[in-house]
C-alpha cells in the first residue's frame, strides 16, 4: 500500500506543479511517517486534496514545505481521525466544460426539463450546467459527424452553450477531436437535488471559505471562478440531501418532482466510493433506468473504460478523466476539464 500511495503522491506532485508549487512541494514531502498515517484511513480517503485540506484546517501553512510533515508528527491521531471522515471537495466548476455538451445533447433528446441529482456535489457548483456560457477554443483539426476532416486554426472559438440566465459562469476550454456541434437550444433544468455526506449551504456564514479549503493557494483565478459559480448556484439553490452513494441514491432520485427527466451527475465523486459500492451505484443507475452524466478518473469505471477507443492512455495527463453519457465514454480531459479531446458526438 505504501508504495502505491507514494506513487500516487509523486504523480500528483508532477501534475499539480504548474498550477501550485506549494502543493507539489507538500506532495513530494510525503515520507514514511505520513505514509504510515495514511495507511490508517480507507483507501478512498488518501487523496492528496483531502489530506491537504485537512492539514490546512489543522493549521498547516502551504507556504511552508515542511508544514505537512510537522502536522503529521505533532498531530498524527487528530489528522487520521479528521481524514477518515473528511468529505472536502473543491467542487471545481471548470469540470463542467466537458459536461455541458452532454447535458445539451440529452436535453435535445427529451421533451421534459431535466431533473438533476448532483451526487457528491458538495455545494452544487457543478449543478448549474444551464447557467454556463461555454466557449471551446479549437486547438487542432476537427472531425465532423460524417468523418470528414476539417483544418481549423488554433484561434477558432465555438460558442457551445449560452447561459439561460444571470448570474452565470463563463468557461473556456481547449478542445480537439470529434467536437460536437453547439447546443441547438438552452439546457432546461426543472429541479435540482444535491446529494452529499456533508452538503454545503452556500448561504451559511463562512460556507465559501470551507468550500475552497482544498484549492491551492496560488489558484486565485480558480477561487474567483468558484465565487462566480457560487453566485449562480445561489440564484437557484438545490434541495440538499445528506447521504452517500449508493445507499441514498434512491432517496435523492425520489425527491425529484414528476414531470422531469431524471439525470444523475458525478464529477470526481466516485473515486471516494469504495470499489464494490461503486459498482452497486452503476448497477442501481441501470435498474432505475435514469440517465447518468459523469466526469470521473479514467479507468475507475470498468464499463465506461470498455467503451474507450484504443490508444487512450490513462497515464496521459490529458486523459486523466473520462466524460461519459449513460456509461459510454464521450471525451477525455485533464483533471480540471480545461483541455478536452472528444471521442464521440453525444448527439448521435
Coordinates of C-alpha atoms in Angstrom, one line a residue:
X1 CA 0.0 0.0 0.0
X2 CA 2.8 2.4 0.9
X3 CA 4.4 2.0 -2.5
X4 CA 1.0 2.7 -4.2
X5 CA 0.3 5.7 -2.1
X6 CA 3.8 7.1 -2.5
X7 CA 3.4 6.7 -6.3
X8 CA 0.0 8.5 -6.2
X9 CA 1.6 11.5 -4.4
X10 CA 4.6 11.5 -6.8
X11 CA 2.2 11.6 -9.8
X12 CA 0.1 14.3 -8.1
X13 CA 3.2 16.4 -7.5
X14 CA 4.1 16.3 -11.2
X15 CA 0.6 17.0 -12.3
X16 CA -0.1 20.0 -9.9
X17 CA 3.4 21.6 -10.1
X18 CA 2.5 24.1 -12.9
X19 CA -0.6 25.3 -11.0
X20 CA 0.7 25.1 -7.4
X21 CA 4.3 24.8 -6.5
X22 CA 3.3 24.7 -2.8
X23 CA 1.0 21.7 -3.2
X24 CA 3.6 20.0 -5.3
X25 CA 6.2 20.5 -2.5
X26 CA 3.7 19.1 0.0
X27 CA 3.1 16.1 -2.2
X28 CA 6.9 15.5 -2.5
X29 CA 7.3 15.8 1.3
X30 CA 5.2 12.7 2.0
X31 CA 7.6 10.5 3.9
X32 CA 7.4 7.2 5.7
X33 CA 5.7 8.8 8.7
X34 CA 2.9 10.3 6.6
X35 CA 2.5 7.1 4.6
X36 CA 2.0 5.2 7.9
X37 CA -0.7 7.7 8.9
X38 CA -2.4 7.4 5.5
X39 CA -2.3 3.6 5.9
X40 CA -4.7 4.0 8.8
X41 CA -7.5 5.6 6.7
X42 CA -9.7 4.0 4.0
X43 CA -8.1 4.0 0.5
X44 CA -10.6 6.4 -0.9
X45 CA -9.6 8.9 1.9
X46 CA -6.0 9.1 0.9
X47 CA -6.5 11.7 -1.9
X48 CA -3.9 14.5 -1.8
X49 CA -6.6 17.2 -1.9
X50 CA -8.3 15.7 1.2
X51 CA -5.0 15.4 3.1
X52 CA -4.0 19.0 2.3
X53 CA -7.4 20.4 3.1
X54 CA -7.5 18.7 6.5
X55 CA -3.9 19.7 7.2
X56 CA -4.7 23.4 6.5
X57 CA -7.7 23.1 8.7
X58 CA -5.3 22.0 11.5
X59 CA -3.1 25.0 10.9
X60 CA -0.6 23.9 8.3
X61 CA 0.7 26.7 6.1
X62 CA 1.1 25.7 2.5
X63 CA 3.9 28.2 2.0
X64 CA 6.0 26.1 4.4
X65 CA 7.1 22.9 2.6
X66 CA 7.7 21.2 5.9
X67 CA 4.4 22.0 7.5
X68 CA 2.7 18.8 6.3
X69 CA 5.3 16.6 8.0
X70 CA 5.0 18.8 11.1
X71 CA 1.3 18.2 11.4
X72 CA 1.7 14.5 10.8
X73 CA 4.4 14.3 13.5
X74 CA 2.7 16.6 16.1
X75 CA -1.0 15.8 15.5
X76 CA -1.0 12.4 13.9
X77 CA -4.0 10.9 15.6
X78 CA -6.1 14.1 15.1
X79 CA -5.0 14.1 11.4
X80 CA -6.1 10.5 11.0
X81 CA -9.4 11.0 12.7
X82 CA -10.2 14.1 10.6
X83 CA -9.1 12.5 7.4
X84 CA -11.1 9.3 8.0
X85 CA -14.4 11.3 7.9
X86 CA -13.3 14.2 5.6
X87 CA -15.5 14.9 2.6
X88 CA -13.8 18.1 1.3
X89 CA -14.3 18.6 -2.4
X90 CA -13.0 21.5 -4.4
X91 CA -16.3 21.3 -6.4
X92 CA -14.4 22.9 -9.4
X93 CA -16.9 24.4 -11.9
X94 CA -14.2 24.1 -14.6
X95 CA -15.2 20.4 -14.8
X96 CA -18.4 21.5 -16.5
X97 CA -16.6 22.2 -19.7
X98 CA -16.6 18.6 -20.9
X99 CA -20.1 18.0 -19.2
X100 CA -22.2 20.9 -20.6
X101 CA -22.3 19.4 -24.2
X102 CA -23.5 16.1 -22.7
X103 CA -26.4 17.9 -20.9
X104 CA -27.2 19.8 -24.1
X105 CA -27.3 16.5 -26.1
X106 CA -29.5 14.9 -23.5
X107 CA -31.8 17.9 -23.3
X108 CA -32.2 17.9 -27.1
X109 CA -33.4 14.2 -27.0
X110 CA -36.1 14.5 -24.3
X111 CA -39.2 16.6 -24.2
X112 CA -39.2 17.2 -20.5
X113 CA -36.9 19.5 -18.5
X114 CA -34.1 17.7 -16.7
X115 CA -34.3 16.7 -13.1
X116 CA -30.7 16.8 -11.9
X117 CA -29.3 14.8 -9.0
X118 CA -25.7 16.1 -8.3
X119 CA -24.2 13.1 -6.4
X120 CA -21.3 14.1 -4.2
X121 CA -21.8 17.7 -5.3
X122 CA -20.6 19.5 -2.1
X123 CA -22.1 23.0 -2.6
X124 CA -23.6 22.4 -6.0
X125 CA -21.1 24.4 -8.1
X126 CA -21.4 21.8 -10.8
X127 CA -25.2 21.7 -10.5
X128 CA -25.5 24.6 -12.9
X129 CA -24.8 23.4 -16.5
X130 CA -27.7 25.6 -17.7
X131 CA -26.1 28.7 -16.2
X132 CA -22.8 28.2 -18.1
X133 CA -21.8 30.1 -21.2
X134 CA -19.2 27.7 -22.7
X135 CA -16.7 28.6 -25.4
X136 CA -14.4 25.9 -27.0
X137 CA -11.1 27.1 -28.3
X138 CA -10.2 24.6 -31.1
X139 CA -6.6 23.5 -31.0
X140 CA -6.4 21.0 -33.8
X141 CA -8.3 19.6 -36.7
X142 CA -12.0 18.7 -36.1
X143 CA -13.6 15.6 -37.5
X144 CA -17.2 16.3 -38.5
X145 CA -20.1 13.9 -38.0
X146 CA -19.6 12.4 -41.4
X147 CA -15.9 11.7 -40.6
X148 CA -14.5 14.4 -43.0
X149 CA -11.5 16.2 -41.5
X150 CA -11.5 20.0 -41.4
X151 CA -8.5 22.1 -40.8
X152 CA -9.2 24.6 -38.1
X153 CA -7.0 27.5 -37.0
X154 CA -5.9 27.4 -33.3
X155 CA -7.6 30.7 -32.6
X156 CA -11.1 29.4 -33.8
X157 CA -13.6 29.6 -31.0
X158 CA -17.0 27.9 -30.8
X159 CA -19.8 29.1 -28.5
X160 CA -21.1 25.8 -27.3
X161 CA -23.8 27.0 -25.0
X162 CA -25.2 30.3 -23.7
X163 CA -26.4 30.5 -20.1
X164 CA -30.1 30.7 -19.7
X165 CA -29.9 33.5 -17.1
X166 CA -27.7 35.6 -15.0
X167 CA -25.8 35.2 -12.7
X168 CA -23.8 32.8 -14.8
X169 CA -20.4 31.3 -15.3
X170 CA -18.2 31.8 -18.3
X171 CA -15.9 28.9 -19.2
X172 CA -13.3 28.4 -21.9
X173 CA -11.6 25.1 -22.7
X174 CA -9.1 24.0 -25.3
X175 CA -10.5 21.1 -27.3
X176 CA -9.8 18.8 -30.2
X177 CA -11.0 15.5 -31.6
X178 CA -14.6 15.0 -32.7
X179 CA -16.1 18.1 -31.3
X180 CA -19.9 18.1 -31.1
X181 CA -21.9 20.9 -32.6
X182 CA -23.0 23.8 -30.4
X183 CA -26.2 23.4 -28.4
X184 CA -29.3 23.9 -30.5
X185 CA -31.3 25.2 -27.5
X186 CA -30.6 26.2 -23.9
X187 CA -30.4 23.4 -21.4
X188 CA -33.6 23.3 -19.3
X189 CA -33.4 22.1 -15.7
X190 CA -36.7 21.8 -13.8
X191 CA -35.3 20.6 -10.5
X192 CA -32.0 20.2 -8.7
X193 CA -31.1 17.8 -5.8
X194 CA -27.7 17.8 -4.2
X195 CA -26.7 14.6 -2.5
X196 CA -23.6 14.7 -0.3
X197 CA -22.4 13.3 3.0
X198 CA -22.0 16.9 4.2
X199 CA -23.8 19.2 1.8
X200 CA -22.7 22.8 2.0
X201 CA -25.3 25.6 2.2
X202 CA -23.7 28.5 0.4
X203 CA -26.0 30.9 2.2
X204 CA -24.4 30.0 5.5
X205 CA -21.7 32.1 7.1
X206 CA -18.1 31.1 6.1
X207 CA -19.5 28.4 3.8
X208 CA -17.5 29.5 0.8
X209 CA -14.3 29.5 2.9
X210 CA -14.9 25.9 3.8
X211 CA -15.5 25.1 0.1
X212 CA -12.2 26.4 -1.0
X213 CA -10.1 24.7 1.6
X214 CA -8.7 22.2 -0.9
X215 CA -7.9 24.8 -3.6
X216 CA -4.2 25.5 -3.9
X217 CA -3.4 29.0 -2.5
X218 CA -1.8 30.1 -5.8
X219 CA -5.0 29.4 -7.7
X220 CA -6.6 32.8 -7.2
X221 CA -8.3 32.7 -10.6
X222 CA -9.8 29.3 -9.7
X223 CA -11.2 30.7 -6.5
X224 CA -12.7 33.7 -8.4
X225 CA -14.4 31.3 -10.8
X226 CA -15.8 29.3 -7.9
X227 CA -17.2 32.5 -6.4
X228 CA -18.9 33.2 -9.7
X229 CA -20.4 29.7 -9.7
X230 CA -21.5 30.2 -6.1
X231 CA -23.5 33.2 -7.1
X232 CA -25.1 31.3 -9.9
X233 CA -25.9 28.3 -7.6
X234 CA -27.4 30.6 -5.0
X235 CA -29.8 32.0 -7.7
X236 CA -31.4 28.5 -7.9
X237 CA -30.3 26.6 -4.8
X238 CA -30.8 22.8 -4.9
X239 CA -32.7 20.7 -2.4
X240 CA -29.9 19.4 -0.2
X241 CA -30.0 15.8 1.0
X242 CA -27.4 14.4 3.4
X243 CA -26.4 10.9 2.2
X244 CA -23.9 8.7 0.5
X245 CA -23.6 6.5 -2.6
X246 CA -25.0 4.1 -3.4
X247 CA -27.3 3.8 -0.3
X248 CA -29.1 7.2 -0.7
X249 CA -29.3 7.4 -4.4
X250 CA -32.9 6.2 -4.5
X251 CA -33.9 8.8 -1.9
X252 CA -32.3 11.6 -4.0
X253 CA -34.0 10.4 -7.2
X254 CA -37.3 10.1 -5.4
X255 CA -37.1 13.7 -4.3
X256 CA -37.3 14.9 -8.0
X257 CA -40.8 16.1 -8.9
X258 CA -42.9 14.4 -11.6
X259 CA -42.5 15.9 -15.0
X260 CA -38.7 15.9 -15.0
X261 CA -36.3 13.6 -16.9
X262 CA -34.0 12.3 -14.2
X263 CA -30.3 12.5 -14.7
X264 CA -27.5 11.8 -12.2
X265 CA -24.3 13.8 -12.3
X266 CA -21.0 12.7 -10.8
X267 CA -17.9 14.8 -11.2
X268 CA -14.8 13.5 -9.4
X269 CA -17.1 11.8 -6.9
X270 CA -16.7 8.0 -7.5
X271 CA -13.0 7.9 -6.6
X272 CA -14.2 8.5 -3.0
X273 CA -16.6 5.5 -3.2
X274 CA -15.1 2.0 -2.5
X275 CA -14.9 -0.2 -5.5
X276 CA -17.8 -2.6 -4.6
X277 CA -20.1 0.3 -3.7
X278 CA -19.1 2.0 -6.9
X279 CA -20.3 -0.9 -9.0
X280 CA -23.5 -1.1 -6.9
X281 CA -24.1 2.6 -7.8
X282 CA -23.6 1.8 -11.5
X283 CA -26.0 -1.2 -11.2
X284 CA -28.6 0.9 -9.5
X285 CA -28.4 3.6 -12.2
X286 CA -29.3 0.9 -14.7
X287 CA -32.0 -0.6 -12.6
X288 CA -33.7 2.8 -12.2
X289 CA -33.3 3.5 -16.0
X290 CA -32.2 7.0 -15.3
X291 CA -29.6 9.0 -17.3
X292 CA -26.1 9.4 -16.0
X293 CA -23.5 12.0 -16.9
X294 CA -20.0 11.6 -15.4
X295 CA -16.6 13.1 -15.4
X296 CA -14.5 10.5 -13.4
X297 CA -11.0 9.3 -13.3
X298 CA -10.2 7.3 -16.4
X299 CA -10.2 3.6 -15.7
X300 CA -12.1 3.5 -12.3
X301 CA -15.3 2.6 -14.0
X302 CA -14.7 -0.7 -15.9
X303 CA -17.9 -0.4 -18.0
X304 CA -17.0 3.1 -19.2
X305 CA -13.4 2.1 -19.8
X306 CA -14.5 -0.7 -22.0
X307 CA -16.0 1.9 -24.4
X308 CA -12.8 3.9 -24.8
X309 CA -11.1 3.6 -28.2
X310 CA -7.7 2.1 -28.4
X311 CA -4.9 4.5 -27.8
X312 CA -6.3 6.3 -24.8
X313 CA -3.6 6.2 -22.1
X314 CA -4.9 6.7 -18.5
X315 CA -1.4 7.9 -17.6
X316 CA -1.6 10.8 -20.0
X317 CA -2.4 13.9 -18.0
X318 CA -4.8 15.0 -20.8
X319 CA -6.7 11.7 -20.5
X320 CA -6.8 11.8 -16.7
X321 CA -10.6 11.9 -16.7
X322 CA -13.3 10.4 -18.9
X323 CA -16.6 12.2 -19.7
X324 CA -19.4 9.8 -20.3
X325 CA -23.1 9.8 -21.0
X326 CA -25.1 6.8 -19.9
X327 CA -22.0 4.7 -19.4
X328 CA -20.4 5.4 -22.8
X329 CA -17.1 7.4 -23.0
X330 CA -17.5 10.6 -25.0
X331 CA -14.4 12.6 -24.2
X332 CA -11.2 12.6 -22.1
X333 CA -9.7 15.6 -20.4
X334 CA -7.1 16.8 -17.9
X335 CA -8.2 16.7 -14.2
X336 CA -9.7 20.1 -14.4
X337 CA -11.7 20.0 -17.6
X338 CA -9.6 22.7 -19.3
X339 CA -8.2 20.5 -22.1
X340 CA -10.8 18.2 -23.7
X341 CA -10.4 15.6 -26.5
X342 CA -13.8 14.5 -27.9
X343 CA -14.0 10.8 -28.9
X344 CA -17.7 10.7 -30.0
X345 CA -20.5 13.1 -30.8
X346 CA -23.1 12.6 -27.9
X347 CA -25.8 13.8 -30.2
X348 CA -25.5 10.7 -32.5

